[in-house]
Short mmCIF file of C-alpha atoms in Angstrom, two decimals:
data_model
loop_
_atom_site.label_atom_id
_atom_site.label_comp_id
_atom_site.label_asym_id
_atom_site.label_seq_id
_atom_site.Cartn_x
_atom_site.Cartn_y
_atom_site.Cartn_z
CA MET A 72 -80.39 -71.34 -16.48
CA HIS A 73 -81.72 -73.17 -19.49
CA ILE A 74 -83.88 -76.30 -19.27
CA TRP A 75 -82.98 -79.08 -21.72
CA VAL A 76 -85.31 -82.04 -22.22
CA ASP A 77 -84.18 -85.38 -23.60
CA ALA A 78 -87.59 -85.48 -25.25
CA ASP A 79 -87.69 -88.73 -27.24
CA ALA A 80 -88.51 -90.82 -24.18
CA CYS A 81 -89.91 -88.12 -21.90
CA PRO A 82 -93.53 -88.90 -20.93
CA ALA A 83 -96.16 -86.45 -22.21
CA VAL A 84 -97.41 -85.71 -18.68
CA ILE A 85 -93.88 -84.64 -17.67
CA LYS A 86 -93.62 -82.42 -20.76
CA ASP A 87 -96.91 -80.77 -19.73
CA ILE A 88 -95.49 -80.03 -16.28
CA LEU A 89 -92.36 -78.60 -17.91
CA TYR A 90 -94.36 -76.39 -20.32
CA ARG A 91 -96.20 -74.82 -17.40
CA ALA A 92 -93.01 -74.41 -15.36
CA ALA A 93 -91.10 -72.74 -18.22
CA GLU A 94 -93.94 -70.26 -18.76
CA ARG A 95 -94.40 -69.55 -15.04
CA SER A 96 -90.68 -69.12 -14.34
CA LYS A 97 -89.85 -67.50 -17.69
CA ILE A 98 -86.89 -69.86 -18.10
CA PRO A 99 -86.04 -70.93 -21.65
CA MET A 100 -86.55 -74.60 -22.40
CA THR A 101 -85.49 -76.69 -25.38
CA LEU A 102 -86.90 -80.14 -26.10
CA VAL A 103 -84.40 -82.17 -28.13
CA ALA A 104 -85.66 -85.16 -30.11
CA ASN A 105 -85.05 -87.06 -33.32
CA LYS A 106 -88.68 -86.66 -34.40
CA PRO A 107 -90.92 -83.60 -34.82
CA LEU A 108 -92.48 -82.39 -31.57
CA ARG A 109 -95.55 -80.27 -30.96
CA THR A 110 -95.04 -77.63 -28.32
CA PRO A 111 -97.37 -74.93 -27.07
CA PRO A 112 -96.80 -71.44 -28.49
CA SER A 113 -94.40 -69.68 -26.13
CA GLN A 114 -91.38 -67.43 -26.29
CA PHE A 115 -89.75 -69.69 -23.69
CA ILE A 116 -90.31 -73.11 -25.29
CA ARG A 117 -88.75 -74.50 -28.43
CA ALA A 118 -88.30 -77.91 -30.02
CA LEU A 119 -85.07 -78.94 -31.69
CA GLN A 120 -85.14 -81.90 -34.06
CA VAL A 121 -81.83 -83.72 -34.54
CA GLU A 122 -80.91 -86.52 -36.92
CA ARG A 123 -81.87 -90.08 -36.04
CA GLY A 124 -79.17 -92.16 -34.42
CA ILE A 125 -77.93 -93.48 -31.14
CA ASP A 126 -77.20 -90.68 -28.66
CA VAL A 127 -77.54 -87.89 -31.27
CA ALA A 128 -79.98 -85.95 -29.05
CA ASP A 129 -77.81 -86.60 -25.99
CA SER A 130 -74.71 -85.32 -27.80
CA ARG A 131 -76.52 -82.14 -28.84
CA ILE A 132 -77.66 -81.46 -25.29
CA VAL A 133 -74.14 -81.97 -23.93
CA LYS A 134 -72.68 -79.76 -26.68
CA ASP A 135 -75.02 -76.84 -25.88
CA LEU A 136 -75.17 -77.30 -22.10
CA LYS A 137 -73.72 -74.64 -19.82
CA ALA A 138 -72.88 -75.01 -16.13
CA GLY A 139 -76.01 -74.48 -14.06
CA ASP A 140 -78.41 -75.67 -16.78
CA LEU A 141 -81.01 -78.30 -15.98
CA VAL A 142 -81.45 -81.46 -18.06
CA ILE A 143 -84.52 -83.67 -17.78
CA THR A 144 -83.52 -87.24 -18.65
CA ALA A 145 -83.87 -90.85 -17.58
CA ASP A 146 -80.65 -91.65 -19.48
CA ILE A 147 -78.02 -92.38 -16.84
CA PRO A 148 -74.92 -91.83 -19.05
CA LEU A 149 -76.36 -88.49 -20.22
CA ALA A 150 -77.08 -87.48 -16.62
CA ALA A 151 -73.46 -88.35 -15.72
CA GLN A 152 -72.16 -86.10 -18.52
CA VAL A 153 -74.45 -83.27 -17.40
CA ILE A 154 -73.20 -83.47 -13.81
CA GLU A 155 -69.60 -83.69 -15.01
CA ARG A 156 -70.13 -80.41 -16.91
CA GLY A 157 -71.66 -78.62 -13.90
CA GLY A 158 -75.31 -79.00 -14.81
CA HIS A 159 -78.27 -80.42 -12.91
CA ALA A 160 -79.88 -83.68 -14.04
CA LEU A 161 -83.44 -84.56 -13.04
CA ASP A 162 -85.13 -87.87 -13.83
CA PRO A 163 -88.81 -87.76 -14.98
CA ARG A 164 -89.65 -89.71 -11.81
CA GLY A 165 -88.30 -86.89 -9.65
CA GLU A 166 -84.81 -88.13 -8.78
CA LEU A 167 -82.27 -85.32 -8.77
CA PHE A 168 -78.93 -86.89 -9.59
CA SER A 169 -75.81 -85.86 -7.68
CA PRO A 170 -72.15 -86.80 -8.23
CA GLU A 171 -72.58 -89.49 -5.56
CA THR A 172 -75.86 -90.97 -6.78
CA ILE A 173 -74.91 -90.92 -10.44
CA ARG A 174 -71.90 -93.18 -9.77
CA GLU A 175 -74.20 -95.67 -8.04
CA ARG A 176 -76.72 -95.50 -10.88
CA LEU A 177 -74.00 -95.99 -13.53
CA THR A 178 -72.70 -99.04 -11.67
CA MET A 179 -76.21 -100.52 -11.42
CA ARG A 180 -76.90 -99.76 -15.10
CA ASP A 181 -73.71 -101.51 -16.16
CA PHE A 182 -74.55 -104.50 -13.96
CA MET A 183 -78.04 -104.77 -15.47
CA ASP A 184 -76.53 -104.52 -18.99
CA GLU A 185 -74.26 -107.47 -18.14
CA LEU A 186 -77.23 -109.48 -16.87
CA ARG A 187 -79.22 -108.77 -20.03
CA ALA A 188 -76.21 -109.67 -22.19
CA SER A 189 -76.02 -113.04 -20.43
CA GLY A 190 -79.69 -113.72 -21.20
CA VAL A 191 -81.33 -112.76 -17.91
CA GLN A 192 -84.73 -111.10 -18.34
CA THR A 193 -84.56 -107.94 -16.21
CA GLY A 194 -87.72 -106.16 -17.35
CA GLY A 195 -88.07 -102.42 -17.67
CA PRO A 196 -89.09 -99.68 -15.29
CA PRO A 197 -92.66 -99.67 -13.98
CA PRO A 198 -95.17 -97.29 -15.60
CA LEU A 199 -95.02 -93.68 -14.45
CA ALA A 200 -97.33 -93.37 -11.44
CA HIS A 201 -99.10 -90.36 -9.99
CA GLY A 202 -96.57 -90.26 -7.13
CA ASP A 203 -93.73 -90.09 -9.69
CA ARG A 204 -95.36 -87.11 -11.39
CA GLN A 205 -95.82 -85.39 -8.04
CA ARG A 206 -92.20 -86.03 -7.00
CA PHE A 207 -91.02 -84.66 -10.34
CA ALA A 208 -93.15 -81.50 -10.07
CA ASN A 209 -92.03 -80.88 -6.48
CA GLN A 210 -88.34 -81.40 -7.26
CA LEU A 211 -88.61 -79.14 -10.32
CA ASP A 212 -90.31 -76.41 -8.26
CA ARG A 213 -87.55 -76.61 -5.62
CA LEU A 214 -84.85 -76.34 -8.27
CA LEU A 215 -86.48 -73.40 -10.04
CA ALA A 216 -87.11 -71.60 -6.73
CA ARG A 217 -83.45 -72.04 -5.80
CA VAL A 218 -82.38 -70.61 -9.16
CA GLY A 219 -84.77 -67.68 -8.67
CA ARG A 220 -83.01 -66.82 -5.40
CA GLU A 221 -79.49 -66.97 -6.87
#
């Protein structure tokens, strides 16, 4: 397994959890972003800077992804591509996407896009709460433990 992080929009507190998990589990992790990233010194953690542009980081993750890899992203279309390619997709709020849930999330995303396009103010997601961080850490631990047993 390799952990990929859609790092441009990933909250710092989630990155910190991921840094500790990569070290503890000795699983390689790559943070992909279109800006320079600071990462702790580690043989398991690296940052990959890609060109600026819409979905450039997403495209790079999908290109390098292998079945069984884990991608950390709040980007629903990217999560759908990850699942389609046999990977695992985990939201920074702790939601592990499945083939069933990703279809629902894509439908809701498209509906919200239509509302916004028609002028309806939909607002964004609420700030990341402590419970979100805890759910993320717990879900990540479960995933990494499962991989350790396989």
